[in-house]
PDB file of N, CA and C in Angstrom:
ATOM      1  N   UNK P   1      99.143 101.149  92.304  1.00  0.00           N
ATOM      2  CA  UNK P   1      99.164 100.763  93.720  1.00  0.00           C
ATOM      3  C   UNK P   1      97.733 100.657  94.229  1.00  0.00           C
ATOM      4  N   UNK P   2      97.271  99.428  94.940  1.00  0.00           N
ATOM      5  CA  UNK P   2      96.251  99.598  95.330  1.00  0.00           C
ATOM      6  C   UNK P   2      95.854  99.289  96.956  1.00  0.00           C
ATOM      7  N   UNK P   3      95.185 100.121  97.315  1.00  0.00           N
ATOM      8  CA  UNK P   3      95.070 100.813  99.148  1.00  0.00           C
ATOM      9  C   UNK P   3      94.197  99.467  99.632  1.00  0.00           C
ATOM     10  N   UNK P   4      94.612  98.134 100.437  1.00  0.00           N
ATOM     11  CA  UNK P   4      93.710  97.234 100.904  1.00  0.00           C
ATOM     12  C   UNK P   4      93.574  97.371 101.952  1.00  0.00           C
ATOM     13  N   UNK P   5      91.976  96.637 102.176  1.00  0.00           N
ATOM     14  CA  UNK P   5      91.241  97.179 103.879  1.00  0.00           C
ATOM     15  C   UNK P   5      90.894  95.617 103.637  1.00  0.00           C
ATOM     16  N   UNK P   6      90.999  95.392 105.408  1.00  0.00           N
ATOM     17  CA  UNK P   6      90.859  94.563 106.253  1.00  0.00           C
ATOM     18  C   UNK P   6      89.587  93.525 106.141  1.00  0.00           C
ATOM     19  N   UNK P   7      88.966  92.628 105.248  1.00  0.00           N
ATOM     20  CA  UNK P   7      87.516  92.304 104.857  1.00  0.00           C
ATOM     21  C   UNK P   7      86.974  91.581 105.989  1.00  0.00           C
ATOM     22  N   UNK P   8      87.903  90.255 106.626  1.00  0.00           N
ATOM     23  CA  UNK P   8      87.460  89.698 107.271  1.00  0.00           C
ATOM     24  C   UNK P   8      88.810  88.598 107.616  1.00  0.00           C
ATOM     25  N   UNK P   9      88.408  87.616 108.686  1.00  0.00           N
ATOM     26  CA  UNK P   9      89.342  87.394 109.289  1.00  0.00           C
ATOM     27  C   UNK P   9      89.094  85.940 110.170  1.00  0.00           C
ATOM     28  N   UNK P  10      89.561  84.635 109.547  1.00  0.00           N
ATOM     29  CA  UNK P  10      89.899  83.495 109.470  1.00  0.00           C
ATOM     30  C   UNK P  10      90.650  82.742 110.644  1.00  0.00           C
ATOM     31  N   UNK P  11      89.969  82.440 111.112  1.00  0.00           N
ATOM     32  CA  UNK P  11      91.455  81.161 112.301  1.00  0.00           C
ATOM     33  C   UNK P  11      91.133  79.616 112.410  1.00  0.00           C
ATOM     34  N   UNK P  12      92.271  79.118 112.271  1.00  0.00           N
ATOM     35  CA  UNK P  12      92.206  77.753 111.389  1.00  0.00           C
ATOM     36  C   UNK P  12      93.504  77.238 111.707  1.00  0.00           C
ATOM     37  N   UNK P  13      93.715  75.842 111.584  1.00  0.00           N
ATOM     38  CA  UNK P  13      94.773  75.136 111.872  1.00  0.00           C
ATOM     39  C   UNK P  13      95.334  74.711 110.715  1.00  0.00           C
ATOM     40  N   UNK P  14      97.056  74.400 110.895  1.00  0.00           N
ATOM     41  CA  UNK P  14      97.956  73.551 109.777  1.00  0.00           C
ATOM     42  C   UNK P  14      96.793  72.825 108.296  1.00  0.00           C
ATOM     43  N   UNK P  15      96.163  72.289 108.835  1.00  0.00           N
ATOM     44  CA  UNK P  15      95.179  71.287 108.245  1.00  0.00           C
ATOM     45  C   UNK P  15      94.782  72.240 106.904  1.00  0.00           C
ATOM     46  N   UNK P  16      93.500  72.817 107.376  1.00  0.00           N
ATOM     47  CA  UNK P  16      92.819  73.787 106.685  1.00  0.00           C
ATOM     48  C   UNK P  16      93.359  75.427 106.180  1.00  0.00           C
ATOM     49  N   UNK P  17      94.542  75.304 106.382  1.00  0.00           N
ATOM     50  CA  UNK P  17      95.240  76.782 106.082  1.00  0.00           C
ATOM     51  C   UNK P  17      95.157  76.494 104.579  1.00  0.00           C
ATOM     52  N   UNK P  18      95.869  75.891 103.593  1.00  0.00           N
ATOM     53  CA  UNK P  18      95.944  75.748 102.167  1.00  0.00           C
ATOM     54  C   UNK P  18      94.376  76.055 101.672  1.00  0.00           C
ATOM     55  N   UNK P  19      93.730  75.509 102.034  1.00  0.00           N
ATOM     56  CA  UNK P  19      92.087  75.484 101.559  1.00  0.00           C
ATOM     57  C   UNK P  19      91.422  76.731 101.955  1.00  0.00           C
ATOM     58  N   UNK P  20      91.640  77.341 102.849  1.00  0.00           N
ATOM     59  CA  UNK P  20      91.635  78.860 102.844  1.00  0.00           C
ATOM     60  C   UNK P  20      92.008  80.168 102.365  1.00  0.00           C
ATOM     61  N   UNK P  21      92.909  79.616 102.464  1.00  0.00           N
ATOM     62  CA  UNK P  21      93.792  80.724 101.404  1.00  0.00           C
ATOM     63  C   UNK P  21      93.917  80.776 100.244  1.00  0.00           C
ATOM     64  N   UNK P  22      93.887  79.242  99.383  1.00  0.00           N
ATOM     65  CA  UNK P  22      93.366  78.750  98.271  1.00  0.00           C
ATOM     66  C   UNK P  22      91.814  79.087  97.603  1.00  0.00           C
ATOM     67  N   UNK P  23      91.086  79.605  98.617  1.00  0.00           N
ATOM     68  CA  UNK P  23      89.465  79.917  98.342  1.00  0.00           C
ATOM     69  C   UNK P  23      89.581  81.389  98.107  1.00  0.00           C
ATOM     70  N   UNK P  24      90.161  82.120  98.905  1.00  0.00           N
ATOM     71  CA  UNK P  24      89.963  83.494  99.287  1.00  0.00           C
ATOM     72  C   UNK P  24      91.241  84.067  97.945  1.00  0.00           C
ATOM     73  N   UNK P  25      92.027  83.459  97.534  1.00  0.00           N
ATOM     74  CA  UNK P  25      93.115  83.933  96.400  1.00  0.00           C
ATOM     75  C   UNK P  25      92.242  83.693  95.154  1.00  0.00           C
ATOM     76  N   UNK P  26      91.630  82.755  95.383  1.00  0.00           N
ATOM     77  CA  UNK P  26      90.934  82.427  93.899  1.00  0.00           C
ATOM     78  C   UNK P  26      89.863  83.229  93.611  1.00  0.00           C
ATOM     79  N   UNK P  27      89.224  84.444  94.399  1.00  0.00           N
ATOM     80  CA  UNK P  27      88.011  85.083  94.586  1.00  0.00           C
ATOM     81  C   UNK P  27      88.954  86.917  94.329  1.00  0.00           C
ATOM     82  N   UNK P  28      89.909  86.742  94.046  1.00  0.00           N
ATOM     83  CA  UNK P  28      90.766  88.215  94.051  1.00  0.00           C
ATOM     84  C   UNK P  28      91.492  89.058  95.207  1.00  0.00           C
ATOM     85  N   UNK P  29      91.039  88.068  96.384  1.00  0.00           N
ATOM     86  CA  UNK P  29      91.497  88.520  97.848  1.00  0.00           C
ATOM     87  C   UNK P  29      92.985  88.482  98.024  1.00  0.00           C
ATOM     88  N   UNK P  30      93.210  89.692  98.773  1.00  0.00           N
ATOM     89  CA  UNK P  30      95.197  89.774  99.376  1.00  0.00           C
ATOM     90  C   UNK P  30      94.848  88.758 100.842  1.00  0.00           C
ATOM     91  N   UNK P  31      96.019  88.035 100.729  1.00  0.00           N
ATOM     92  CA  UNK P  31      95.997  87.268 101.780  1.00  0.00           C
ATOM     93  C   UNK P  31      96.926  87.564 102.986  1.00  0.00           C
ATOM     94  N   UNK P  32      96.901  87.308 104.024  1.00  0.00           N
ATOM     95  CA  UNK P  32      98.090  87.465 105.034  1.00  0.00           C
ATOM     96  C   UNK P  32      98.107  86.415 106.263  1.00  0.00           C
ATOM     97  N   UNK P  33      98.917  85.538 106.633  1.00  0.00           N
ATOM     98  CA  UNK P  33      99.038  85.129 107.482  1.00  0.00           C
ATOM     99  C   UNK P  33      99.646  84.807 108.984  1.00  0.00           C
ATOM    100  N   UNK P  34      99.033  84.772 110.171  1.00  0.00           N
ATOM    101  CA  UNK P  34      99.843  84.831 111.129  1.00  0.00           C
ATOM    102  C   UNK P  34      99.569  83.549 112.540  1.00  0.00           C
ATOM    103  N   UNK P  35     100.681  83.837 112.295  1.00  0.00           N
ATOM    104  CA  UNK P  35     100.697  82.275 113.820  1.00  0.00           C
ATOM    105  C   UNK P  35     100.275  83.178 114.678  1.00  0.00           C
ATOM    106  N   UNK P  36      99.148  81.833 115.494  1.00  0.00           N
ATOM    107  CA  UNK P  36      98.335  82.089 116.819  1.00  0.00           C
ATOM    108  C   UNK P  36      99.451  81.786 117.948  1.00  0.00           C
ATOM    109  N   UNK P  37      99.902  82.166 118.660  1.00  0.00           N
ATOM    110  CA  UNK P  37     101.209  82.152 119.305  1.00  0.00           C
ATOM    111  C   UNK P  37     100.439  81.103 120.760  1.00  0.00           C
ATOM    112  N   UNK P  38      98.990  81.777 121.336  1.00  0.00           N
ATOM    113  CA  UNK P  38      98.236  80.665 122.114  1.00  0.00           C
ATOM    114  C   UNK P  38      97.374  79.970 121.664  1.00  0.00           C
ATOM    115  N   UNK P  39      97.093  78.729 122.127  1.00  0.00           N
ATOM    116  CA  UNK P  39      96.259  77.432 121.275  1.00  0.00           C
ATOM    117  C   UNK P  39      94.693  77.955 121.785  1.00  0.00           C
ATOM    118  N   UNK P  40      94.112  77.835 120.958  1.00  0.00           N
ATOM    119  CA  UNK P  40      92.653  77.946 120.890  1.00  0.00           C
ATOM    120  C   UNK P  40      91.956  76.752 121.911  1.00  0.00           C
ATOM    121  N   UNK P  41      90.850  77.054 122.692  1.00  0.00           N
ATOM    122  CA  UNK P  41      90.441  76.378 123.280  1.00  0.00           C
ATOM    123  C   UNK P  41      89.802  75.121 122.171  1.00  0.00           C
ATOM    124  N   UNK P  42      89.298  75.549 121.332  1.00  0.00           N
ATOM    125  CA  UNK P  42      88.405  74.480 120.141  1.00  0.00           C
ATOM    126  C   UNK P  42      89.280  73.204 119.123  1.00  0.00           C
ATOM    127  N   UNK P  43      90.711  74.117 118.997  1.00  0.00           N
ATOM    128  CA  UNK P  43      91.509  73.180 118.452  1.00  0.00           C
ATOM    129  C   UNK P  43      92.446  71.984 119.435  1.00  0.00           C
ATOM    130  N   UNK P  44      92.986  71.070 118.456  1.00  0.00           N
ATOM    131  CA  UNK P  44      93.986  70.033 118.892  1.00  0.00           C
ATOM    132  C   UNK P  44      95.073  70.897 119.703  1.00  0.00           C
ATOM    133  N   UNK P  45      95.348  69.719 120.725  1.00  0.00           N
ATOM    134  CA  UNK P  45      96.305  69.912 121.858  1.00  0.00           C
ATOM    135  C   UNK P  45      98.086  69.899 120.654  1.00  0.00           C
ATOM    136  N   UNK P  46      98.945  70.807 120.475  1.00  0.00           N
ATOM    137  CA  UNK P  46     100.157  70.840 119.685  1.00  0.00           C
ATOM    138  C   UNK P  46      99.489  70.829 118.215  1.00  0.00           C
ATOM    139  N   UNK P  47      98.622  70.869 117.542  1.00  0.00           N
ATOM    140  CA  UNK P  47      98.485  71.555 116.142  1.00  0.00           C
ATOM    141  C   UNK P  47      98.838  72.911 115.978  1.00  0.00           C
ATOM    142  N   UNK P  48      99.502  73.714 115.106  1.00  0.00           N
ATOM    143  CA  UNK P  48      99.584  74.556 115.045  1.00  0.00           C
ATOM    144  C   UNK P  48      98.293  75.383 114.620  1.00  0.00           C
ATOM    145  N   UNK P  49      98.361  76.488 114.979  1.00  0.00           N
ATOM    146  CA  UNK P  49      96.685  77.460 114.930  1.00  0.00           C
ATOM    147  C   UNK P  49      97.122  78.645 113.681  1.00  0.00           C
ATOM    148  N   UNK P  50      96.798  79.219 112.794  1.00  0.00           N
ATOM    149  CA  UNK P  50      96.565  80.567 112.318  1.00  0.00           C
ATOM    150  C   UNK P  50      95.681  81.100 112.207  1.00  0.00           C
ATOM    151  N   UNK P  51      96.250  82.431 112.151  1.00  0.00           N
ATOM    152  CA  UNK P  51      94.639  83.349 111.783  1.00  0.00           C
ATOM    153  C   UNK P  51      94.650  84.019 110.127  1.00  0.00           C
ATOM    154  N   UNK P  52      93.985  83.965 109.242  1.00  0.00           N
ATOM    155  CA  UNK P  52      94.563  84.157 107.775  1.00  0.00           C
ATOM    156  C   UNK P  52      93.701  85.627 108.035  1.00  0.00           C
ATOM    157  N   UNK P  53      93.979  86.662 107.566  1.00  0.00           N
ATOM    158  CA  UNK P  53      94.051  87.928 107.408  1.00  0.00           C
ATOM    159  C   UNK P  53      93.883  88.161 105.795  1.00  0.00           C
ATOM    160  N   UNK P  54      92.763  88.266 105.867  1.00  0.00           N
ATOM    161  CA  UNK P  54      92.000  88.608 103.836  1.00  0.00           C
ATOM    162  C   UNK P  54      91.677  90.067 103.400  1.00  0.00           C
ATOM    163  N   UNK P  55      91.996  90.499 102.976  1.00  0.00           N
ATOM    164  CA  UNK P  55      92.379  92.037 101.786  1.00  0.00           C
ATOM    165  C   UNK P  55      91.847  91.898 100.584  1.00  0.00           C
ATOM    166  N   UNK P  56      90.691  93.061 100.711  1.00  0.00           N
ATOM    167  CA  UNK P  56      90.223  93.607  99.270  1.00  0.00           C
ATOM    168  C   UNK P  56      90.614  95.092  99.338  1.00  0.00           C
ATOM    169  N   UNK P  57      90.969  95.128  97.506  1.00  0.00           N
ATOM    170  CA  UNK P  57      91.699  96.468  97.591  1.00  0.00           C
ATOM    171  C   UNK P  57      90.355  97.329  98.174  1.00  0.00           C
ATOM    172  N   UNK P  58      90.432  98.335  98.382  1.00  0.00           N
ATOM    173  CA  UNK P  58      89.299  99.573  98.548  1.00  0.00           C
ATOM    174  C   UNK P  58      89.526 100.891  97.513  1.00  0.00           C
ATOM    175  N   UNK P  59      90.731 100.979  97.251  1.00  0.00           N
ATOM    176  CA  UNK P  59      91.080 102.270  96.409  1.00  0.00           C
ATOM    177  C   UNK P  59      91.896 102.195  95.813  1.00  0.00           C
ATOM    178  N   UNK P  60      92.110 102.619  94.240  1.00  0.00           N
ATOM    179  CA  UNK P  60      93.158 102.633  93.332  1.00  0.00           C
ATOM    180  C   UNK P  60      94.385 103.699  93.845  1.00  0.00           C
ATOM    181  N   UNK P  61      95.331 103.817  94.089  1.00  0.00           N
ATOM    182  CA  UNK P  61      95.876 104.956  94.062  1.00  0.00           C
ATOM    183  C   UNK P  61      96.935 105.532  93.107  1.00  0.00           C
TER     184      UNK P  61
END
């Protein structure tokens, strides 16, 4: 079992979600994802928004 902490933390639209998560899986990272429920001022008006949530273990247990 291994104990993962929080590394860093991604927000990104429909578009660029695969290519993110695709980068950060290929590097040994736990991934997690979650819908932005309000639209970002920076993104498209009805694109959907996420925030990808990346995990490196920290401790064997």
């Amino acid at each position: 079992m291994c104990e993962y902490k929080e590394i860093d933390r991604v927000d990104c639209t429909s578009d660029s979600l695969i290519k993110v998560i695709g980068l950060y899986q290929d590097l040994g990272y736990q991934v997690e994802v979650k819908i932005i429920n309000k639209p970002l001022s920076t993104f498209i008006k009805g694109v959907k928004n996420y925030t990808v949530h990346v995990f490196k273990c920290a401790a064997e247990s």
